[in-house]
PDB file of C-alpha atoms and ligand atoms in Angstrom:
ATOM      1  CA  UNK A  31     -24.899  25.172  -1.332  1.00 33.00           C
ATOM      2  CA  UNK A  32     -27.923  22.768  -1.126  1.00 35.00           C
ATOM      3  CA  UNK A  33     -29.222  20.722   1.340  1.00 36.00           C
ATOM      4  CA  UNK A  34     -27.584  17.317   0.547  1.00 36.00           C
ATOM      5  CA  UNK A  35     -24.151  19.239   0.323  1.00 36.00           C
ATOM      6  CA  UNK A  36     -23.789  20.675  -3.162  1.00 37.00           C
ATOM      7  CA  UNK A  37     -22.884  20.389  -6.278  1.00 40.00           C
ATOM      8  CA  UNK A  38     -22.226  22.784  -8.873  1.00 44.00           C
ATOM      9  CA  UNK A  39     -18.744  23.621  -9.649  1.00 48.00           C
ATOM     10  CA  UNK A  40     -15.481  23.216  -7.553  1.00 60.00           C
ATOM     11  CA  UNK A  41     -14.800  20.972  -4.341  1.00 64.00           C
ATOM     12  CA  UNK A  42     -16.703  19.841  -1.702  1.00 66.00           C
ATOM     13  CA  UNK A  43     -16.529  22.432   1.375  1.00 64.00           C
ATOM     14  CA  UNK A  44     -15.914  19.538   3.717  1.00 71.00           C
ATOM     15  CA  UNK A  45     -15.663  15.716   3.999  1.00 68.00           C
ATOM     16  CA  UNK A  46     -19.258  15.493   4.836  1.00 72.00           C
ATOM     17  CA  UNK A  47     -20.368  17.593   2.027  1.00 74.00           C
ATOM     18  CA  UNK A  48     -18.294  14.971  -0.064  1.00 71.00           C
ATOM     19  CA  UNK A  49     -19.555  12.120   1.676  1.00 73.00           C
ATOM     20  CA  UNK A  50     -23.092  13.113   1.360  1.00 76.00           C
ATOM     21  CA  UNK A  51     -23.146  13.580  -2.060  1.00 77.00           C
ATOM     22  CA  UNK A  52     -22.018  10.121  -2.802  1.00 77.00           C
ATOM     23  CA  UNK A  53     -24.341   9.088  -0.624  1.00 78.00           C
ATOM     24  CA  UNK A  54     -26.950   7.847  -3.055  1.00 84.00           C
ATOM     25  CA  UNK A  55     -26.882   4.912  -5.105  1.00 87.00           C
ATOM     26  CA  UNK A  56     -27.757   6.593  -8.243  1.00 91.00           C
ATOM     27  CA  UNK A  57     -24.571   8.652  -7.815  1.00 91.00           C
ATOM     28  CA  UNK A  58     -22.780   5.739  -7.257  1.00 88.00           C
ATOM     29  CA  UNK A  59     -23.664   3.768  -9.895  1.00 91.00           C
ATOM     30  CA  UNK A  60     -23.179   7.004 -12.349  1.00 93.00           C
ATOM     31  CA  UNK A  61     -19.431   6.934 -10.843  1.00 91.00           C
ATOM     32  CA  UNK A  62     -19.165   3.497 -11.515  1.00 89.00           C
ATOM     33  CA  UNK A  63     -20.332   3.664 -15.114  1.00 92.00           C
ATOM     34  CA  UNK A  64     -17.884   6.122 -16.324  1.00 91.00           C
ATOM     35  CA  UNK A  65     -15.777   4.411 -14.175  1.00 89.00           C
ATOM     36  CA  UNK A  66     -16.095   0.999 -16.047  1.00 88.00           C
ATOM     37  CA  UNK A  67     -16.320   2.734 -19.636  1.00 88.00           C
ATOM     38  CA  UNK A  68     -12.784   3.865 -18.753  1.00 81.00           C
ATOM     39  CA  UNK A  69     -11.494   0.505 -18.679  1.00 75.00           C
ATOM     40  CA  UNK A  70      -7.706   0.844 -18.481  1.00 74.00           C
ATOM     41  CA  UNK A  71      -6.147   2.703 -21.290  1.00 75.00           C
ATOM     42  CA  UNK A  72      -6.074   6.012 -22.938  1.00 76.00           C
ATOM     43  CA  UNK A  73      -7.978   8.752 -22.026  1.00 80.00           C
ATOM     44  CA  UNK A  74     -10.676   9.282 -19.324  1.00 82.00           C
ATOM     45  CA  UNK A  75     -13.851   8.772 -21.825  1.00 87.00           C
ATOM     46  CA  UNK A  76     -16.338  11.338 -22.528  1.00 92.00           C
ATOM     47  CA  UNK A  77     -20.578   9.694 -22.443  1.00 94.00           C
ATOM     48  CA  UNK A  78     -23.137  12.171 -23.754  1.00 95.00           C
ATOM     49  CA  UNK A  79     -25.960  12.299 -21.337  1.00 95.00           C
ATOM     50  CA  UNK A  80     -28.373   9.770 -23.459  1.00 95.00           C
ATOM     51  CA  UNK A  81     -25.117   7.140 -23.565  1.00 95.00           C
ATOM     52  CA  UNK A  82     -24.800   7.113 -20.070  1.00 94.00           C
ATOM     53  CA  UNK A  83     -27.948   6.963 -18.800  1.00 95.00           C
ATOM     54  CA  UNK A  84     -28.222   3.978 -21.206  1.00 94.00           C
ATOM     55  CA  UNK A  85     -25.391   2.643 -20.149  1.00 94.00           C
ATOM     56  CA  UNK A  86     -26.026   3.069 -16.325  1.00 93.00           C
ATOM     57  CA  UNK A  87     -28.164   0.256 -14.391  1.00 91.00           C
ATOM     58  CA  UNK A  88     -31.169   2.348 -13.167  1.00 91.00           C
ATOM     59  CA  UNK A  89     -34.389   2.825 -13.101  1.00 92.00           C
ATOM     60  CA  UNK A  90     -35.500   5.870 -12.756  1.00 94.00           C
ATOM     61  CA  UNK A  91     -36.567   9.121 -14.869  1.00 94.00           C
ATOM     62  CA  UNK A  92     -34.121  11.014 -17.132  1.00 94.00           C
ATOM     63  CA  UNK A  93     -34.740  13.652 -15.209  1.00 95.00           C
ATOM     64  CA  UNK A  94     -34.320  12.329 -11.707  1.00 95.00           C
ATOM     65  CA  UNK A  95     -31.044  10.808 -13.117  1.00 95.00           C
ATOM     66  CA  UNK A  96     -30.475  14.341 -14.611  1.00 95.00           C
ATOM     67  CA  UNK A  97     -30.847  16.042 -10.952  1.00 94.00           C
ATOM     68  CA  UNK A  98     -28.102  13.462  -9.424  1.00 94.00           C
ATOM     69  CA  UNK A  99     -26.120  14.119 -12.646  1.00 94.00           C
ATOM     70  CA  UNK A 100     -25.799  17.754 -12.022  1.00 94.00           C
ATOM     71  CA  UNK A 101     -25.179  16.771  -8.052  1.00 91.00           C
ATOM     72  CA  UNK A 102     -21.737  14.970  -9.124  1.00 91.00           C
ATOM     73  CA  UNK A 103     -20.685  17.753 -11.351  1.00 92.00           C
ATOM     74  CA  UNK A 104     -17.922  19.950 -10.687  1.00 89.00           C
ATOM     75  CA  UNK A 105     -16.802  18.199  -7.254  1.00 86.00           C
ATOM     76  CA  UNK A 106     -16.716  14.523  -9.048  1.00 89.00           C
ATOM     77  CA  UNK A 107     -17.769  15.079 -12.969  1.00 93.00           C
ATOM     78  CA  UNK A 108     -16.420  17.338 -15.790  1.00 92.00           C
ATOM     79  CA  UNK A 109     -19.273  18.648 -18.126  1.00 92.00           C
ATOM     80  CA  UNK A 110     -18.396  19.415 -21.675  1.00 89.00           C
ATOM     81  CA  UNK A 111     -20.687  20.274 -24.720  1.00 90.00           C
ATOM     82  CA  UNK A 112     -19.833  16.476 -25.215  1.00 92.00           C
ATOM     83  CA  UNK A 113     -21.387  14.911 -22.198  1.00 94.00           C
ATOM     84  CA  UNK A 114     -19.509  13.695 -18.718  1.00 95.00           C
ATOM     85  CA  UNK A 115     -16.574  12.131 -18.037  1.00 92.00           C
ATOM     86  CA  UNK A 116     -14.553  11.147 -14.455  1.00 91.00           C
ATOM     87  CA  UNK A 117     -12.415  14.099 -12.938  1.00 89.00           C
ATOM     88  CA  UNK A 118      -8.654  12.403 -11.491  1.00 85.00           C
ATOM     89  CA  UNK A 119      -9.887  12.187  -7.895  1.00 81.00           C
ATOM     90  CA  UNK A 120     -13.133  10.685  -8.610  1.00 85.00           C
ATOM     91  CA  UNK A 121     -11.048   7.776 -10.517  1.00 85.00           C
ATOM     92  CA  UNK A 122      -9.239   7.208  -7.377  1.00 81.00           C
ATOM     93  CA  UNK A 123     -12.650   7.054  -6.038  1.00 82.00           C
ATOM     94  CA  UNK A 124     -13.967   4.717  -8.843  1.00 84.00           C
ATOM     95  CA  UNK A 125     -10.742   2.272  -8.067  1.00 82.00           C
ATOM     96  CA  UNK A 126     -11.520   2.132  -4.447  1.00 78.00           C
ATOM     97  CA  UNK A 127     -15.093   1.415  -4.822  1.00 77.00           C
ATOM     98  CA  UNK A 128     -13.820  -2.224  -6.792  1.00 76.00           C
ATOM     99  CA  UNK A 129     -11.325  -2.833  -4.655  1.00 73.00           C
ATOM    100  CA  UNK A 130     -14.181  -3.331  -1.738  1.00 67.00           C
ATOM    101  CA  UNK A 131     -12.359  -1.266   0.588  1.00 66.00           C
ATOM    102  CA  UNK A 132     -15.680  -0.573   1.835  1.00 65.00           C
ATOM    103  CA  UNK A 133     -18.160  -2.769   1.429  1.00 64.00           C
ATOM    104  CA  UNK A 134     -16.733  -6.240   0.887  1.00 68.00           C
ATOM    105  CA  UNK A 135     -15.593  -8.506   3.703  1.00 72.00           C
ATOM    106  CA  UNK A 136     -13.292 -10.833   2.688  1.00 78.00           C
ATOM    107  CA  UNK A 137     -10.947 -13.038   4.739  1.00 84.00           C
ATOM    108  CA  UNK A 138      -8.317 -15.571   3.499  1.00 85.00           C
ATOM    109  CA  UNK A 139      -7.543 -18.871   5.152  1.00 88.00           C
ATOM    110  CA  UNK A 140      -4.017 -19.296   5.926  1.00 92.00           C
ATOM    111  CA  UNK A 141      -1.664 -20.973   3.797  1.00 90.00           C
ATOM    112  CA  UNK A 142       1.953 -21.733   3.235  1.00 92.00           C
ATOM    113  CA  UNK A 143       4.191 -19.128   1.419  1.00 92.00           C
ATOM    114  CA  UNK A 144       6.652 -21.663   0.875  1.00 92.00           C
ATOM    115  CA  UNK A 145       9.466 -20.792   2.946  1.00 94.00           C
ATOM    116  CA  UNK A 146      10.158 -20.925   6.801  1.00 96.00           C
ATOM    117  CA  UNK A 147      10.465 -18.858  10.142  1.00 96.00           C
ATOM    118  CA  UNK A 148      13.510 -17.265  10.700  1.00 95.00           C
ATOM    119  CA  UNK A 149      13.542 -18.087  14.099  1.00 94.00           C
ATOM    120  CA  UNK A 150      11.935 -21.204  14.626  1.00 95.00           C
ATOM    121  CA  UNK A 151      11.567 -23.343  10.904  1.00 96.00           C
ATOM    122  CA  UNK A 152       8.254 -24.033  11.280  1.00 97.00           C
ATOM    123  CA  UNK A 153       6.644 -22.828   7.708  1.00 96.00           C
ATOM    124  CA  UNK A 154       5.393 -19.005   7.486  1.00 96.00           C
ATOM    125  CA  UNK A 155       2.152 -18.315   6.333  1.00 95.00           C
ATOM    126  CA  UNK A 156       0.079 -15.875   4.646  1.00 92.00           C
ATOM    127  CA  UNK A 157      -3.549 -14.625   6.479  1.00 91.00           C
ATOM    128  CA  UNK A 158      -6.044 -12.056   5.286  1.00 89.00           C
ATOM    129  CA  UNK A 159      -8.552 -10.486   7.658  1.00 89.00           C
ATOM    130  CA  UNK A 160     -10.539  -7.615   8.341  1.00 84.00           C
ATOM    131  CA  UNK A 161      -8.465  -5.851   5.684  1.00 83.00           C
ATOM    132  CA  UNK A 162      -5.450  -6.958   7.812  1.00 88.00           C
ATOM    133  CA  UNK A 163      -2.615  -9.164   5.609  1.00 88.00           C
ATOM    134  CA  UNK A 164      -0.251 -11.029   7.762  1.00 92.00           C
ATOM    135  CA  UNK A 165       2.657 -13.014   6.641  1.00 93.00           C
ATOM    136  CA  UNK A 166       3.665 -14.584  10.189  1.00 94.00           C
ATOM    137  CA  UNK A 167       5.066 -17.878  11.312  1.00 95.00           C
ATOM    138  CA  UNK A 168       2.785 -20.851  12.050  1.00 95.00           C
ATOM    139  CA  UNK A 169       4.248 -21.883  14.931  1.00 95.00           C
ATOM    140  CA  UNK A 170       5.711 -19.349  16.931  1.00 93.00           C
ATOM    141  CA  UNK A 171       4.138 -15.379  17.329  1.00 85.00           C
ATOM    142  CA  UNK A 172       6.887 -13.936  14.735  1.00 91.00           C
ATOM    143  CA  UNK A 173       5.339 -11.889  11.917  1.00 91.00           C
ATOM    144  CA  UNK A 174       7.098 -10.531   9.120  1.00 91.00           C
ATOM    145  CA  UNK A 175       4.137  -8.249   7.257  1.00 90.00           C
ATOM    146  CA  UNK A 176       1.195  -6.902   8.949  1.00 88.00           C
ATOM    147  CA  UNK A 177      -0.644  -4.080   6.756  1.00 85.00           C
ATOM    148  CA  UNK A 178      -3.765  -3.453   5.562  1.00 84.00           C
ATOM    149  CA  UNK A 179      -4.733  -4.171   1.988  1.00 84.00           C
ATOM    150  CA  UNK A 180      -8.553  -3.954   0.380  1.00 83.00           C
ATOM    151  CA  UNK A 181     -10.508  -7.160  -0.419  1.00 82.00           C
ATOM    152  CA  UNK A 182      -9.715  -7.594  -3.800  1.00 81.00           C
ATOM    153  CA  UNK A 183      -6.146  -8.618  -2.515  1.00 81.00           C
ATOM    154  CA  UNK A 184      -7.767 -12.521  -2.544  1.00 80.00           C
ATOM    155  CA  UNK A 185      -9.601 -11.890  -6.183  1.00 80.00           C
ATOM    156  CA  UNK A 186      -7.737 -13.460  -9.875  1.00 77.00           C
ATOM    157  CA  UNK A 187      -5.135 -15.822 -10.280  1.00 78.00           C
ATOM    158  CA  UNK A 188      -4.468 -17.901  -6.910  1.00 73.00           C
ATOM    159  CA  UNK A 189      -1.231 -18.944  -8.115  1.00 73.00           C
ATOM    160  CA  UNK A 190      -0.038 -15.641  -8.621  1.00 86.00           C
ATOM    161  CA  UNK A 191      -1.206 -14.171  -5.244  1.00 86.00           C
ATOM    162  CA  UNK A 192       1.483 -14.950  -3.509  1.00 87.00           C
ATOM    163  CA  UNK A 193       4.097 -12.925  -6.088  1.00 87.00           C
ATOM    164  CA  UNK A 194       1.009  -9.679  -6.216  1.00 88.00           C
ATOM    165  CA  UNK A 195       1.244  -9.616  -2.454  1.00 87.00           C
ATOM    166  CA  UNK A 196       4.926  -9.618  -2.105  1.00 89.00           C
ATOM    167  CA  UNK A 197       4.928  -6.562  -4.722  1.00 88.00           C
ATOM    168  CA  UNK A 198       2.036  -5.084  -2.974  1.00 86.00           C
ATOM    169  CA  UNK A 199       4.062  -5.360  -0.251  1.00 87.00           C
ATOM    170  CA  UNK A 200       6.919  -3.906  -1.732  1.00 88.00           C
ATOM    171  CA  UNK A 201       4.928  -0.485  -2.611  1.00 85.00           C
ATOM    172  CA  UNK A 202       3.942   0.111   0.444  1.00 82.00           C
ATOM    173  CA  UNK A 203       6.984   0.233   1.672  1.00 84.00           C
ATOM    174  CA  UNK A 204       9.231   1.312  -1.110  1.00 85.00           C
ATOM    175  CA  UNK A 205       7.600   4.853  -0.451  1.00 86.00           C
ATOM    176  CA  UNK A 206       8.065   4.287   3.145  1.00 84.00           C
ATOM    177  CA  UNK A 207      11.413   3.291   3.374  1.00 82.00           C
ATOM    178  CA  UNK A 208      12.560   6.451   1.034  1.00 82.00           C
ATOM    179  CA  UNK A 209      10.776   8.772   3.241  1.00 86.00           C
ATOM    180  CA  UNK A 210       7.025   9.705   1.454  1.00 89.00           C
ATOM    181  CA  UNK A 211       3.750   8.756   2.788  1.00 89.00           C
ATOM    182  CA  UNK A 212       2.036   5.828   0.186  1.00 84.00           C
ATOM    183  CA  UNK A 213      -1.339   7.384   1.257  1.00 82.00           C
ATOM    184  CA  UNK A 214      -0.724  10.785   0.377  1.00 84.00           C
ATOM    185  CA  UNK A 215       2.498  11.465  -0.790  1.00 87.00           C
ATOM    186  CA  UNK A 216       3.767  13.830   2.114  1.00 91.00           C
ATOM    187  CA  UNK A 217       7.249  13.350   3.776  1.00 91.00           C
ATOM    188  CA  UNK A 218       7.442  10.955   6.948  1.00 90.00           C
ATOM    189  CA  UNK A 219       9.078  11.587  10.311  1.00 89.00           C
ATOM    190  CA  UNK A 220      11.704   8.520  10.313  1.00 90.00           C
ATOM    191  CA  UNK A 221      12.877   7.540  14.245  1.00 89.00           C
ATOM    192  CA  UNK A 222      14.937   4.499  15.617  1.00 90.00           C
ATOM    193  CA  UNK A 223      12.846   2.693  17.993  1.00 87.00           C
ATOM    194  CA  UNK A 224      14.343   0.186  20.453  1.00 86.00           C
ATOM    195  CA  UNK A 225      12.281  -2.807  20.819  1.00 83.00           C
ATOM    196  CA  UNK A 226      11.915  -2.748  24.333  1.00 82.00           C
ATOM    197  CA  UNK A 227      10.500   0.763  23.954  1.00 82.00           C
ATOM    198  CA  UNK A 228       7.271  -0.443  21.789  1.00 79.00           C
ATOM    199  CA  UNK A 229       4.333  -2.301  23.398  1.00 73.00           C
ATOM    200  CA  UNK A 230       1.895  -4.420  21.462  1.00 70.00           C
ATOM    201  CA  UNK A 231       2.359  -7.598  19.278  1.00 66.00           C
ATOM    202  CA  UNK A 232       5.814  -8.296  17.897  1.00 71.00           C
ATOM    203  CA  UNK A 233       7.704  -5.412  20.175  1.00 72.00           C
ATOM    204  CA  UNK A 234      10.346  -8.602  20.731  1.00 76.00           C
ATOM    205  CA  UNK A 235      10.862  -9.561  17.771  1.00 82.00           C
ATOM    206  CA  UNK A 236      13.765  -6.807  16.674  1.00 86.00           C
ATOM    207  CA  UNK A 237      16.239  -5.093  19.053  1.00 87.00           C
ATOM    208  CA  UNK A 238      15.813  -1.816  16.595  1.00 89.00           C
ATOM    209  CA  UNK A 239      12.986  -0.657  14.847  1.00 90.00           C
ATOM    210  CA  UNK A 240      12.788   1.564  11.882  1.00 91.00           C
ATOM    211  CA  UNK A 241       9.628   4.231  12.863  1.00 90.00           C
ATOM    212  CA  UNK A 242       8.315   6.091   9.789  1.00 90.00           C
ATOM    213  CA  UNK A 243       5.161   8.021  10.067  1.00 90.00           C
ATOM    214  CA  UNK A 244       3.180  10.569   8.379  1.00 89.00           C
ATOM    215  CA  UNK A 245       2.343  13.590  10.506  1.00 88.00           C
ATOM    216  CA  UNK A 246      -0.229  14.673   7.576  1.00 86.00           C
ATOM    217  CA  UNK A 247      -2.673  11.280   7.310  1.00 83.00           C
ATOM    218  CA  UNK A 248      -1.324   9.431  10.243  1.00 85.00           C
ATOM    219  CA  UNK A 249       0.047   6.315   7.879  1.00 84.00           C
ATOM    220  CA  UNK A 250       2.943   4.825  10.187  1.00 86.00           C
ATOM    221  CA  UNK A 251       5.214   1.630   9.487  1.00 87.00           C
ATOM    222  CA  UNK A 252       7.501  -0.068  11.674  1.00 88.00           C
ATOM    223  CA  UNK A 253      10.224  -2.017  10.058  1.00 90.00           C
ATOM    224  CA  UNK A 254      14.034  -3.399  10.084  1.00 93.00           C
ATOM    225  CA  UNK A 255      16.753  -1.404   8.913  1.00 94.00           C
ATOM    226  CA  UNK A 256      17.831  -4.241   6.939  1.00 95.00           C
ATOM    227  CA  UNK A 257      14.194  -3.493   5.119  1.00 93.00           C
ATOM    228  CA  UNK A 258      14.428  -0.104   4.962  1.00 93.00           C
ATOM    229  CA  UNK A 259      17.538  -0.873   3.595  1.00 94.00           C
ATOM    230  CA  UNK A 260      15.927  -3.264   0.846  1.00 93.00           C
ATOM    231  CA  UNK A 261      16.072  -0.626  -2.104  1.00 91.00           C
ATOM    232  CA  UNK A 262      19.806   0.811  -1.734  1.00 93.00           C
ATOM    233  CA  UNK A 263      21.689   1.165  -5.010  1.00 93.00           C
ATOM    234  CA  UNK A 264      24.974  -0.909  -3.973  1.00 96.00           C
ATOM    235  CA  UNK A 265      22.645  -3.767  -1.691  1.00 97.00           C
ATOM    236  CA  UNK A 266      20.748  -4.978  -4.584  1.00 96.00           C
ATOM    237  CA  UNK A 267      23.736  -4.681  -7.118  1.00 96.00           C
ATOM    238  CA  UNK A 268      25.796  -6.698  -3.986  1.00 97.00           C
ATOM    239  CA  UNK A 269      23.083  -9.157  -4.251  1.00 97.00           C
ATOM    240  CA  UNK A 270      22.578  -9.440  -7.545  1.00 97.00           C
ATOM    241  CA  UNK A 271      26.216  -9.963  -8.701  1.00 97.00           C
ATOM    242  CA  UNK A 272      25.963 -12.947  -6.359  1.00 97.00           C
ATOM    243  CA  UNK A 273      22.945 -14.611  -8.231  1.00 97.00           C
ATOM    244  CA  UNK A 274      20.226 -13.137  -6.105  1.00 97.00           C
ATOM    245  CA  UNK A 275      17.662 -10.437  -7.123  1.00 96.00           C
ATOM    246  CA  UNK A 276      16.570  -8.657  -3.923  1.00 95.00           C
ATOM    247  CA  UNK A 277      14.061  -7.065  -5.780  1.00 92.00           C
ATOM    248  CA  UNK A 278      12.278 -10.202  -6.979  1.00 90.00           C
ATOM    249  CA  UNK A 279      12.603 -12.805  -3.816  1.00 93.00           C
ATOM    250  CA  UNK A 280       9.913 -12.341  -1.901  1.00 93.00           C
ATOM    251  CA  UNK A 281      10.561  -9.932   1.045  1.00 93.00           C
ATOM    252  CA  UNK A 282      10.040 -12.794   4.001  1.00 94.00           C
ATOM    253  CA  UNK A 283      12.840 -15.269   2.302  1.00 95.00           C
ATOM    254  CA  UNK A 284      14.793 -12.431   2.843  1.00 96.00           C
ATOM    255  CA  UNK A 285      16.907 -13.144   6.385  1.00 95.00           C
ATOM    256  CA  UNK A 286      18.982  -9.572   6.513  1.00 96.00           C
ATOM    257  CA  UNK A 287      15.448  -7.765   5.696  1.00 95.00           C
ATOM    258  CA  UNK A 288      13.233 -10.294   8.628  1.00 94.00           C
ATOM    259  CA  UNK A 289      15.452  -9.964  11.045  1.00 93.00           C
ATOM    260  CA  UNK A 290      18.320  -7.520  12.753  1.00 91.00           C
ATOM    261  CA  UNK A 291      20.605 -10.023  13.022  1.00 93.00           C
ATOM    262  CA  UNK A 292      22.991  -8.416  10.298  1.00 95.00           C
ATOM    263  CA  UNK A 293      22.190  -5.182  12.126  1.00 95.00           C
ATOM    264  CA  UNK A 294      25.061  -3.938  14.948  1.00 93.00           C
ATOM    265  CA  UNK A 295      25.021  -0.624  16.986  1.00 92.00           C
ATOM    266  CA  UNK A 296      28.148   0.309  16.435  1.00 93.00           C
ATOM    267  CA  UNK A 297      27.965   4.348  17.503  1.00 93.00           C
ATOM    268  CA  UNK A 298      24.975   5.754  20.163  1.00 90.00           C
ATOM    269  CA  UNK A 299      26.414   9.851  19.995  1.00 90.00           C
ATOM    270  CA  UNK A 300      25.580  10.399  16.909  1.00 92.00           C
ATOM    271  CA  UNK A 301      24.113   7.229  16.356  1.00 91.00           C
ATOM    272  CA  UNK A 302      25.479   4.697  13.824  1.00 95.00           C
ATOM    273  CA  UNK A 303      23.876   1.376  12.473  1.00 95.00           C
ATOM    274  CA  UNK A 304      25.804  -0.763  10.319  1.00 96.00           C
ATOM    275  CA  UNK A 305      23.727  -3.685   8.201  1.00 97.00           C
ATOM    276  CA  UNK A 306      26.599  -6.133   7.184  1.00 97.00           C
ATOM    277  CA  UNK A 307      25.000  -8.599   4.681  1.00 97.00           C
ATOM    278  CA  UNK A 308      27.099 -11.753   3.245  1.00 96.00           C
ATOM    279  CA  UNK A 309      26.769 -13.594   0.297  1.00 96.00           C
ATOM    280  CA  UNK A 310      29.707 -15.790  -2.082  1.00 93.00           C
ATOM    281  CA  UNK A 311      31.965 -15.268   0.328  1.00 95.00           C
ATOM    282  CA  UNK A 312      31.607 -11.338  -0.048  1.00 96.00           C
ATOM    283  CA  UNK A 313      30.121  -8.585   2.476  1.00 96.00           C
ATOM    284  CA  UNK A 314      28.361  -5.433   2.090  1.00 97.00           C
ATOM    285  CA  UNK A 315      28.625  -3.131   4.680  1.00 97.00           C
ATOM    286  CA  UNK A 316      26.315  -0.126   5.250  1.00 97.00           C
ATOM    287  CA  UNK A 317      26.197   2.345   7.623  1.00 97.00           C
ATOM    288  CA  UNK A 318      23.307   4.545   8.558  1.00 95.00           C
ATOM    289  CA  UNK A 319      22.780   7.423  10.641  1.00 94.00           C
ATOM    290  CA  UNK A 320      19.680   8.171  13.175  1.00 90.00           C
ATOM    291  CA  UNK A 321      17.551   8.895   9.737  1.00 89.00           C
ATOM    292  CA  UNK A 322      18.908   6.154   8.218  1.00 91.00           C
ATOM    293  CA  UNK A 323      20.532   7.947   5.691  1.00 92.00           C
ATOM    294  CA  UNK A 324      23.851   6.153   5.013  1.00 95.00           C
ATOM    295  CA  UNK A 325      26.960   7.541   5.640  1.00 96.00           C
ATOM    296  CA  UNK A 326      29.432   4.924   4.964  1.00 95.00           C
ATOM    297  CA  UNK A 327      29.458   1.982   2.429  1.00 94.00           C
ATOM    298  CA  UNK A 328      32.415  -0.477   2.157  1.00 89.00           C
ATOM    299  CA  UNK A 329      31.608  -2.987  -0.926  1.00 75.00           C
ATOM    300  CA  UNK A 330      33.749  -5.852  -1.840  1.00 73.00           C
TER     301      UNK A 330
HETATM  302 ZN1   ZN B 270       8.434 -19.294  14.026  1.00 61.67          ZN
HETATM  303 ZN1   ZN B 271       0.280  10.337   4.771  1.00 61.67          ZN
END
């Protein structure tokens, strides 16, 4: 292995070896010119060495760009007879890099997302800060969200932000609320959490909390059961027959998935949770056990 951590063929021995081969801004840039000839469809593309040294916004040698080259192959690059192209991880890598995660500050001002607290009617509001997106009330300390998203959350079209964060949203904790780790993909430890057992920010706000964490990356969420509950089969069929899509309202509209009052202990040995959620007249009821998995449904 060389002094600045390697290269050659196969992964990096450690996260510092990784880390200190990236760090270099000719290696970077190299990254980010395959990344960007990649676009977004097909295939990863193959650049013979002349296309992307061309193509790459340096200024150096070919053979001082060769030497980083080589650094990047095997733990980042693929070399072929044909010339270099991105290996999966170092895509993921690419995408971070443009979404700032690192090296962009960005902060949104709050605004309205057009609907109002749950608990108090003042309007709720969107903030974004220090990688930190909060949809909370205005008035009162209630928040609904609170996760952290990269910079590029606040880039493109304003007036569809407020729809790409509620599906942003949405994937963080679809993965969540069926059990895997968003981050990286391993199974989560799911507990019931009683409010008054939580410190910190927002420990009042629900009598019950649904715990999910990931033992492998540390990745934790705390939610409601009615929003772990968001994805079930015969809830968003309930809904929907009724004229609303659970899937498309945005998650803080939703009262049942804010809030626990639809939520009722109603065993503690085992334990037993039952959502009850109303709608034309009609209720859903849905029982869950200590790992929320439910155990009884009674539909209309
Ligand atoms: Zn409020
Ligand atoms: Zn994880």
């Amino acid at each position: 292995m060389s002094d600045d951590g390697g290269g050659g063929t196969g992964a990096p021995q450690s996260p510092g070896d990784a880390f200190a081969l990236l760090g270099n801004e000719y290696r970077a840039e190299i990254i980010r010119t395959l990344g960007d000839a990649h676009g977004t469809e097909g295939p990863r593309p193959v650049l013979a060495f002349s296309e992307l040294y061309d193509r790459a916004d340096v200024d150096i040698a070919t053979s001082q760009f060769n030497y980083h080259l080589q650094k990047l192959v095997g733990p980042f690059l693929e070399g072929t007879d044909e010339g270099y192209r991105l290996r999966h991880g170092a895509v993921e890598l690419y995408r971070t890099i443009l979404a700032g995660t690192y090296i962009r500050d960005a902060s949104l001002e709050p605004f309205p997302v057009g609907a109002d607290c749950h608990y108090c009617e003042a309007p709720i509001e969107a903030r974004y800060d220090d990688r930190r997106l909060v949809i909370g009330c205005s008035a009162c300390d209630r928040e609904y969200s609170d996760t952290t998203a990269p910079p590029s959350i606040g880039d493109g079209d304003r007036d569809a932000l407020l729809a790409r964060i509620d599906q942003y949203l949405r994937h963080r904790i679809l993965a969540f609320s069926k059990g895997a780790c968003s981050i990286c993909a391993n199974g989560l430890d799911t507990r019931l959490l009683p409010g008054e057992e939580l410190a910190g920010a927002g420990a009042n706000q629900l009598d019950v909390f649904v715990h999910r964490s990931c033992d492998h990356c540390g990745a934790q969420q705390y939610m409601s059961v009615g929003l772990a509950l968001l994805y079930d089969v015969d809830l968003v069929s309930f809904f929907n027959n009724r004229g609303l899509d659970v899937t498309e309202t945005p998650i803080w509209e939703l009262e049942f998935a804010m809030t626990d009052r639809h939520v009722d202990t109603v065993a503690t040995e085992p334990t037993r949770l039952a959502l009850r959620v109303e709608r034309g007249g009609d209720e859903l009821e849905l029982v869950v056990d200590g790992d929320l998995t439910v155990v009884e449904r009674s539909t209309p």
